[in-house]
Tab-separated table of C-alpha atoms in Angstrom:
chain	number	residue	atom	x	y	z
A	805	MET	CA	43.584	-69.072	62.673
A	806	LEU	CA	41.810	-72.141	63.998
A	807	ILE	CA	39.384	-74.463	62.247
A	808	ARG	CA	36.634	-76.280	64.112
A	809	PHE	CA	35.251	-79.545	62.739
A	810	ALA	CA	33.395	-82.668	63.869
A	811	LEU	CA	35.793	-85.531	64.385
A	812	ARG	CA	34.619	-88.913	63.159
A	813	THR	CA	36.144	-92.363	62.973
A	814	ASN	CA	36.575	-92.054	59.212
A	815	PHE	CA	38.117	-88.727	58.242
A	816	GLY	CA	36.809	-89.185	54.710
A	817	HIS	CA	33.379	-88.359	56.193
A	818	ILE	CA	34.585	-84.789	56.649
A	819	LEU	CA	37.494	-84.397	54.224
A	820	PRO	CA	36.540	-86.527	51.210
A	821	GLN	CA	39.400	-85.111	49.136
A	822	VAL	CA	42.111	-86.126	51.631
A	823	GLN	CA	44.138	-89.122	50.495
A	824	ASN	CA	44.874	-92.068	52.780
A	825	ASN	CA	48.377	-90.947	53.703
A	826	ALA	CA	47.089	-87.441	54.410
A	827	LYS	CA	44.442	-88.875	56.695
A	828	ARG	CA	47.146	-90.634	58.709
A	829	ASN	CA	49.153	-87.409	58.970
A	830	LEU	CA	46.092	-85.514	60.177
A	831	SER	CA	45.332	-88.236	62.700
A	832	ASP	CA	48.902	-88.049	64.050
A	833	SER	CA	48.654	-84.267	64.270
A	834	ILE	CA	45.493	-84.478	66.348
A	835	LYS	CA	46.941	-87.089	68.669
A	836	LYS	CA	49.866	-84.750	69.401
A	837	SER	CA	47.545	-81.850	70.204
A	838	ALA	CA	46.590	-80.885	73.732
A	839	VAL	CA	43.130	-82.379	73.343
A	840	GLY	CA	44.351	-85.603	71.825
A	841	ALA	CA	43.928	-87.627	74.947
A	842	SER	CA	40.244	-86.767	75.319
A	843	ILE	CA	39.083	-87.118	71.712
A	844	GLU	CA	35.874	-89.072	71.275
A	845	GLU	CA	33.889	-89.931	68.181
A	846	SER	CA	31.526	-87.098	67.069
A	847	SER	CA	33.135	-84.649	69.508
A	848	VAL	CA	34.178	-81.162	68.375
A	849	HIS	CA	37.715	-79.828	68.723
A	850	ARG	CA	39.834	-76.989	67.369
A	851	ILE	CA	43.241	-77.591	65.783
A	852	PRO	CA	45.623	-75.281	63.853
A	853	SER	CA	44.438	-74.815	60.282
A	854	SER	CA	47.996	-75.327	59.034
A	855	ASP	CA	47.822	-78.959	60.165
A	856	VAL	CA	44.709	-79.459	58.095
A	857	ALA	CA	46.014	-77.496	55.106
A	858	ASN	CA	49.123	-79.691	54.878
A	859	CYS	CA	46.922	-82.759	54.554
A	860	VAL	CA	44.517	-81.502	51.897
A	861	ASN	CA	45.481	-81.803	48.239
A	862	LYS	CA	42.820	-79.324	47.092
A	863	PRO	CA	40.180	-77.125	48.772
A	864	LEU	CA	36.872	-78.597	49.832
A	865	ASN	CA	34.092	-77.957	47.362
A	866	LEU	CA	31.715	-75.697	49.327
A	867	ARG	CA	29.780	-74.887	46.181
A	868	ALA	CA	26.782	-72.642	46.678
A	869	PHE	CA	23.399	-74.216	45.982
A	870	ASP	CA	21.675	-71.602	43.836
A	871	SER	CA	18.200	-71.345	42.369
A	872	THR	CA	19.207	-72.780	38.992
A	873	ASP	CA	20.377	-76.069	40.512
A	874	SER	CA	18.462	-79.287	40.701
A	875	PHE	CA	19.083	-80.780	44.130
A	876	ASN	CA	19.657	-84.222	42.612
A	877	ALA	CA	22.196	-82.778	40.162
A	878	ALA	CA	23.949	-80.951	42.973
A	879	THR	CA	24.141	-84.189	44.950
A	880	LYS	CA	25.928	-85.896	42.063
A	881	ASN	CA	28.374	-83.032	41.490
A	882	SER	CA	29.264	-82.183	45.075
A	883	THR	CA	29.611	-83.994	48.357
A	884	PHE	CA	28.311	-80.912	50.159
A	885	PRO	CA	25.467	-79.250	48.189
A	886	ARG	CA	24.402	-76.193	50.144
A	887	ILE	CA	20.934	-75.714	51.594
A	888	PRO	CA	19.981	-72.005	51.205
A	889	ILE	CA	19.900	-70.214	54.582
A	890	LEU	CA	17.228	-67.524	55.033
A	891	LYS	CA	17.933	-66.546	58.640
A	892	TYR	CA	20.536	-67.681	61.125
A	893	ARG	CA	20.206	-67.153	64.872
A	894	ASN	CA	22.140	-68.499	67.841
A	895	LYS	CA	19.319	-70.938	68.677
A	896	TRP	CA	17.524	-71.526	65.372
A	897	VAL	CA	17.862	-71.357	61.615
A	898	CYS	CA	15.355	-70.819	58.798
A	899	ILE	CA	16.118	-72.481	55.467
A	900	ASN	CA	14.695	-72.647	51.955
A	901	LYS	CA	14.212	-76.388	51.493
A	902	PRO	CA	14.695	-77.616	47.912
A	903	ALA	CA	12.120	-79.963	46.407
A	904	GLY	CA	13.189	-83.585	46.161
A	905	ILE	CA	14.978	-84.033	49.483
A	906	THR	CA	13.558	-85.969	52.423
A	907	VAL	CA	13.542	-84.049	55.707
A	908	HIS	CA	14.203	-86.924	58.094
A	909	PRO	CA	14.910	-90.676	57.850
A	910	GLY	CA	11.650	-92.541	57.324
A	911	GLN	CA	10.290	-95.625	59.023
A	912	ASN	CA	9.285	-97.642	55.965
A	913	GLU	CA	11.412	-99.538	53.482
A	914	ARG	CA	10.603	-97.191	50.592
A	915	ASN	CA	12.073	-94.223	52.453
A	916	ARG	CA	15.143	-96.219	53.480
A	917	ARG	CA	15.836	-97.187	49.867
A	918	ARG	CA	15.519	-93.544	48.779
A	919	GLU	CA	17.853	-92.340	51.543
A	920	ARG	CA	20.601	-94.735	50.395
A	921	HIS	CA	20.762	-92.790	47.124
A	922	SER	CA	20.274	-89.229	48.404
A	923	PRO	CA	20.986	-87.563	51.756
A	924	THR	CA	18.311	-86.309	54.109
A	925	LEU	CA	17.868	-82.625	54.872
A	926	ILE	CA	18.902	-83.128	58.506
A	927	ALA	CA	22.126	-84.881	57.458
A	928	GLN	CA	22.971	-82.158	54.945
A	929	LEU	CA	22.379	-79.335	57.428
A	930	LYS	CA	24.488	-81.061	60.091
A	931	ARG	CA	27.381	-81.206	57.642
A	932	GLN	CA	26.830	-77.687	56.350
A	933	LEU	CA	26.370	-75.879	59.666
A	934	ARG	CA	28.362	-78.337	61.790
A	935	ARG	CA	25.767	-78.195	64.513
A	936	ARG	CA	23.060	-80.510	65.784
A	937	ILE	CA	19.682	-79.918	64.154
A	938	TYR	CA	16.252	-80.515	65.722
A	939	LEU	CA	12.999	-80.481	63.755
A	940	ALA	CA	10.173	-78.116	64.695
A	941	HIS	CA	8.016	-79.198	61.718
A	942	ARG	CA	8.308	-80.950	58.357
A	943	LEU	CA	7.729	-80.444	54.656
A	944	ASP	CA	6.939	-83.244	52.214
A	945	HIS	CA	9.731	-84.750	50.097
A	946	ARG	CA	8.533	-82.973	46.928
A	947	THR	CA	7.504	-79.693	48.597
A	948	SER	CA	9.956	-76.802	48.764
A	949	GLY	CA	10.039	-73.678	50.905
A	950	ALA	CA	10.579	-72.171	54.329
A	951	MET	CA	11.417	-74.381	57.286
A	952	VAL	CA	12.535	-73.357	60.769
A	953	LEU	CA	14.733	-75.687	62.831
A	954	GLY	CA	16.261	-75.467	66.288
A	955	PHE	CA	19.824	-76.029	67.423
A	956	THR	CA	18.591	-77.512	70.718
A	957	SER	CA	15.649	-79.771	71.465
A	958	GLU	CA	14.235	-77.136	73.845
A	959	THR	CA	14.246	-74.471	71.117
A	960	ALA	CA	12.637	-76.875	68.632
A	961	VAL	CA	9.793	-77.552	71.076
A	962	LYS	CA	9.210	-73.806	71.564
A	963	LEU	CA	9.275	-73.192	67.814
A	964	HIS	CA	6.774	-76.025	67.297
A	965	ALA	CA	4.409	-74.357	69.765
A	966	ALA	CA	4.916	-70.975	68.057
A	967	LEU	CA	4.091	-72.547	64.675
A	968	LYS	CA	0.653	-73.516	65.991
A	969	GLU	CA	-0.068	-69.865	66.793
A	970	GLY	CA	1.653	-68.410	63.737
A	971	GLU	CA	0.863	-68.429	60.041
A	972	LYS	CA	2.282	-70.543	57.220
A	973	THR	CA	1.651	-69.446	53.641
A	974	TYR	CA	2.003	-71.808	50.708
A	975	VAL	CA	1.519	-71.200	46.998
A	976	ALA	CA	0.089	-73.995	44.867
A	977	LEU	CA	-0.459	-74.236	41.126
A	978	VAL	CA	-3.539	-76.412	40.647
A	979	ARG	CA	-5.527	-77.983	37.826
A	980	GLY	CA	-8.495	-76.084	36.380
A	981	ASP	CA	-10.086	-72.660	36.745
A	982	PHE	CA	-10.925	-72.309	40.425
A	983	THR	CA	-13.531	-69.594	39.753
A	984	VAL	CA	-15.840	-72.015	37.904
A	985	LYS	CA	-16.900	-73.711	41.156
A	986	TYR	CA	-15.644	-71.566	44.020
A	987	PRO	CA	-15.344	-67.948	45.203
A	988	ASP	CA	-11.946	-66.282	45.532
A	989	VAL	CA	-11.641	-67.393	49.168
A	990	VAL	CA	-12.505	-70.934	50.295
A	991	ASP	CA	-12.394	-72.108	53.905
A	992	CYS	CA	-12.036	-75.886	53.618
A	993	THR	CA	-12.789	-77.880	56.772
A	994	ASP	CA	-13.034	-81.386	55.305
A	995	PRO	CA	-11.484	-84.012	57.630
A	996	VAL	CA	-8.457	-85.827	56.248
A	997	SER	CA	-7.346	-89.410	56.758
A	998	VAL	CA	-4.173	-89.867	58.798
A	999	LYS	CA	-3.028	-93.471	59.262
A	1000	GLY	CA	-6.550	-94.704	58.576
A	1001	LYS	CA	-8.283	-92.318	60.983
A	1002	LEU	CA	-10.204	-89.163	60.066
A	1003	LYS	CA	-8.772	-86.029	61.663
A	1004	ASP	CA	-10.156	-82.508	61.778
A	1005	ALA	CA	-8.387	-80.235	59.311
A	1006	ARG	CA	-8.776	-76.686	58.080
A	1007	THR	CA	-7.116	-74.811	55.209
A	1008	ILE	CA	-7.956	-71.355	53.854
A	1009	PHE	CA	-7.393	-71.006	50.099
A	1010	THR	CA	-7.165	-67.612	48.371
A	1011	ARG	CA	-7.158	-67.338	44.590
A	1012	LEU	CA	-4.272	-65.277	43.246
A	1013	ALA	CA	-4.814	-65.777	39.505
A	1014	SER	CA	-6.271	-68.267	37.040
A	1015	THR	CA	-6.533	-69.080	33.341
A	1016	ARG	CA	-9.563	-70.621	31.607
A	1017	GLY	CA	-7.661	-72.688	29.058
A	1018	ARG	CA	-8.938	-74.049	25.727
A	1019	GLY	CA	-10.151	-77.352	24.362
A	1020	ASP	CA	-11.362	-80.423	26.222
A	1021	GLN	CA	-10.102	-80.029	29.784
A	1022	HIS	CA	-10.789	-83.723	30.431
A	1023	ASP	CA	-8.223	-84.790	27.792
A	1024	ALA	CA	-4.849	-83.134	28.221
A	1025	PHE	CA	-3.570	-84.443	24.883
A	1026	SER	CA	-6.580	-83.592	22.701
A	1027	GLU	CA	-6.238	-81.273	19.716
A	1028	GLY	CA	-6.212	-77.565	20.618
A	1029	TYR	CA	-5.785	-78.236	24.324
A	1030	GLU	CA	-4.500	-75.413	26.517
A	1031	PRO	CA	-4.577	-76.135	30.252
A	1032	ALA	CA	-6.755	-74.200	32.662
A	1033	CYS	CA	-4.901	-73.620	35.920
A	1034	THR	CA	-5.072	-71.524	39.076
A	1035	LEU	CA	-2.422	-70.193	41.414
A	1036	LEU	CA	-3.613	-70.305	45.019
A	1037	ALA	CA	-2.308	-69.105	48.357
A	1038	ALA	CA	-2.955	-71.720	51.040
A	1039	ASN	CA	-2.912	-71.067	54.782
A	1040	PRO	CA	-3.230	-74.314	56.785
A	1041	VAL	CA	-4.743	-73.747	60.227
A	1042	THR	CA	-4.076	-77.343	61.278
A	1043	GLY	CA	-1.046	-79.409	60.312
A	1044	ARG	CA	-2.200	-82.827	59.121
A	1045	THR	CA	-0.076	-84.978	56.824
A	1046	HIS	CA	-0.548	-83.944	53.163
A	1047	GLN	CA	-3.386	-81.670	54.317
A	1048	ILE	CA	-3.191	-79.071	51.539
A	1049	ARG	CA	-2.785	-81.710	48.847
A	1050	LYS	CA	-5.716	-83.785	50.126
A	1051	HIS	CA	-7.990	-80.756	50.492
A	1052	LEU	CA	-7.266	-79.593	46.951
A	1053	TYR	CA	-7.838	-83.087	45.592
A	1054	GLY	CA	-11.195	-83.160	47.378
A	1055	LEU	CA	-12.089	-79.783	45.854
A	1056	GLY	CA	-11.383	-81.173	42.376
A	1057	SER	CA	-8.290	-78.990	41.865
A	1058	PRO	CA	-5.272	-81.184	42.641
A	1059	VAL	CA	-1.777	-79.739	42.818
A	1060	LEU	CA	0.036	-80.060	39.501
A	1061	GLY	CA	2.842	-82.589	39.684
A	1062	ASP	CA	1.317	-84.402	42.670
A	1063	SER	CA	1.645	-88.093	41.842
A	1064	ALA	CA	-0.142	-89.295	45.012
A	1065	HIS	CA	-3.190	-86.973	45.023
A	1066	GLY	CA	-3.249	-85.643	41.468
A	1067	ASP	CA	-4.135	-86.220	37.819
A	1068	SER	CA	-1.436	-88.339	36.152
A	1069	LYS	CA	-2.390	-87.386	32.572
A	1070	VAL	CA	-2.431	-83.641	33.310
A	1071	ASN	CA	0.822	-83.997	35.244
A	1072	ARG	CA	2.429	-85.645	32.210
A	1073	TYR	CA	1.268	-82.808	29.965
A	1074	TRP	CA	2.809	-80.191	32.280
A	1075	ARG	CA	6.008	-82.197	32.526
A	1076	GLU	CA	6.412	-82.724	28.779
A	1077	HIS	CA	5.075	-79.395	27.459
A	1078	ARG	CA	5.679	-76.892	30.279
A	1079	GLY	CA	8.802	-78.256	31.929
A	1080	LEU	CA	7.205	-78.827	35.361
A	1081	ASN	CA	9.349	-81.630	36.770
A	1082	ARG	CA	8.276	-81.249	40.390
A	1083	MET	CA	5.198	-80.779	42.533
A	1084	ALA	CA	3.952	-77.176	42.274
A	1085	LEU	CA	3.687	-76.562	46.028
A	1086	HIS	CA	5.991	-74.159	47.884
A	1087	CYS	CA	5.943	-72.717	51.420
A	1088	ILE	CA	6.663	-69.084	50.673
A	1089	ALA	CA	6.462	-67.578	54.178
A	1090	LEU	CA	6.478	-68.298	57.900
A	1091	ASP	CA	5.207	-65.738	60.404
A	1092	LEU	CA	5.567	-66.877	64.018
A	1093	PRO	CA	5.128	-65.078	67.337
A	1094	ALA	CA	8.269	-64.698	69.425
A	1095	TYR	CA	8.973	-67.948	71.219
A	1096	GLU	CA	9.526	-68.033	74.974
A	1097	GLY	CA	13.097	-67.192	75.980
A	1098	ALA	CA	14.074	-65.430	72.731
A	1099	LYS	CA	16.596	-62.608	73.104
A	1100	VAL	CA	16.977	-59.503	70.960
A	1101	GLY	CA	20.214	-58.991	69.066
A	1102	GLU	CA	21.419	-62.593	68.764
A	1103	ALA	CA	21.750	-62.570	64.992
A	1104	PHE	CA	24.884	-62.210	62.919
A	1105	CYS	CA	23.208	-63.223	59.686
A	1106	ASP	CA	19.890	-61.972	58.367
A	1107	ASP	CA	17.808	-62.239	55.202
A	1108	ALA	CA	17.482	-59.738	52.376
A	1109	SER	CA	14.744	-57.728	54.092
A	1110	GLY	CA	16.602	-57.510	57.417
A	1111	THR	CA	13.557	-56.423	59.420
A	1112	VAL	CA	13.148	-58.998	62.191
A	1113	SER	CA	15.273	-59.874	65.236
A	1114	ASP	CA	14.980	-62.493	67.955
A	1115	GLY	CA	12.518	-61.406	70.604
A	1116	ASP	CA	10.280	-60.128	67.807
A	1117	ARG	CA	8.097	-62.131	65.416
A	1118	VAL	CA	9.941	-64.797	63.424
A	1119	VAL	CA	9.266	-63.817	59.810
A	1120	CYS	CA	10.920	-65.743	56.969
A	1121	ILE	CA	10.260	-65.411	53.233
A	1122	ALA	CA	11.411	-68.247	50.976
A	1123	PRO	CA	11.844	-67.107	47.347
A	1124	LEU	CA	10.474	-69.384	44.644
A	1125	PRO	CA	13.103	-71.786	43.275
A	1126	GLU	CA	13.941	-71.490	39.609
A	1127	ASP	CA	12.336	-74.816	38.648
A	1128	LEU	CA	8.957	-73.453	39.791
A	1129	SER	CA	9.249	-69.709	39.107
A	1130	SER	CA	10.283	-70.304	35.482
A	1131	VAL	CA	7.055	-72.277	34.887
A	1132	LEU	CA	4.929	-69.569	36.539
A	1133	ARG	CA	6.614	-66.747	34.637
A	1134	GLY	CA	5.911	-68.626	31.421
A	1135	LEU	CA	2.162	-68.346	32.108
A	1136	GLY	CA	2.184	-64.619	31.265
A	1137	SER	CA	-0.943	-62.855	32.521
A	1138	LEU	CA	-1.437	-65.366	35.350
A	1139	TRP	CA	1.988	-64.499	36.772
A	1140	GLU	CA	1.454	-60.763	36.461
A	1141	GLU	CA	-1.954	-60.898	38.163
A	1142	ALA	CA	-0.640	-63.099	40.976
A	1143	LEU	CA	2.346	-60.831	41.528
A	1144	GLU	CA	0.052	-57.849	42.124
A	1145	LYS	CA	-1.847	-59.720	44.843
A	1146	GLU	CA	1.168	-61.443	46.388
A	1147	PRO	CA	4.355	-59.349	45.916
A	1148	ARG	CA	6.438	-61.881	47.870
A	1149	LEU	CA	6.336	-64.095	44.767
A	1150	GLY	CA	8.855	-61.728	43.186
A	1151	THR	CA	11.443	-61.987	45.992
A	1152	GLY	CA	14.837	-62.734	44.473
A	1153	PHE	CA	16.742	-65.863	45.420
A	1154	TYR	CA	19.300	-65.439	48.209
A	1155	ASP	CA	21.396	-67.405	50.682
A	1156	CYS	CA	22.489	-65.297	53.645
A	1157	HIS	CA	25.459	-67.591	54.366
A	1158	LYS	CA	26.764	-67.657	50.806
A	1159	ASN	CA	28.715	-64.393	51.036
A	1160	LEU	CA	29.947	-65.190	54.527
A	1161	LEU	CA	31.435	-68.466	53.296
A	1162	ASP	CA	33.491	-66.486	50.789
A	1163	GLU	CA	35.072	-64.295	53.486
A	1164	THR	CA	38.544	-64.781	54.985
A	1165	GLY	CA	39.414	-67.786	57.093
A	1166	ASP	CA	39.024	-65.825	60.318
A	1167	GLU	CA	35.472	-64.876	59.403
A	1168	LEU	CA	34.723	-68.431	58.308
A	1169	ASP	CA	35.909	-69.715	61.672
A	1170	LYS	CA	33.470	-67.395	63.455
A	1171	ILE	CA	30.588	-68.697	61.368
A	1172	ILE	CA	31.153	-72.406	61.825
């Protein structure tokens, strides 16, 4: 059996549980191998697994990242918290992004400070899949859900073009009873500000369920207060920064937990009394036309539904994470009504790579 891994200057980057003397032994083993003379930093080589096994005091912690985990907690407990994989193809991968992880290194100082304390999504996926990752689109730091990424820059460009023609479906829990002011379907075309300039934007909102609440809805901590809220499906036609969040704020129904475009007092109520410790926005589905050059039958790993192959439409469903679904289920009739209109809300959590990682070493070598 052979193991493939990315060689770096510091072996602790890949084998954090290898002690210093073991690192030296592994380095000597590689130098004696046939490829030793051509090794370069960040290159990929294959060496006998026995050479690695002799250097490792205990197995690497490839702990599965399940729906009950907080990403921040997983980061503290494991060097390699797993990102749930929804679909895996030879040229692209679809993931279920957790809330609270930045997709890509930012340009401003605030993002750089945050990245020093927690890894970016791109960095985590590179370690997990041991392949280069190229973005086709982004999700906000506090938004969870489906993302599709390419393994080559050419594939990422094609996926980006397919996203413009496809459909993205988000679910958002918002403040107030949407039916008081609006019909069940709202086509919002308000322009949004991007870097100080107004840009055309369009989002279609569909009401799934709502509650009227009790008490003074303008004072979240008044006596007898019960919050009015609405669960919406949002389909952005354009892809402006924070588009859904800004449109909902403009409609007077901000996303719960949104600190930038929301109601801080209502957010505090939901955090303290309902356990909502995140922004209630999740990309539940991607439906893309087949990108140019896709081939049928490339997959070795598929999602729970198992209905789509390359060369066909790219369809990915991202189950609700536990930190959001538990809050929605606690709303009783709202959850039941929404589930009737949008059955995908009830999709159980899964990670299509989780079982494969538990297979024998030979199978693991085929995967990575």
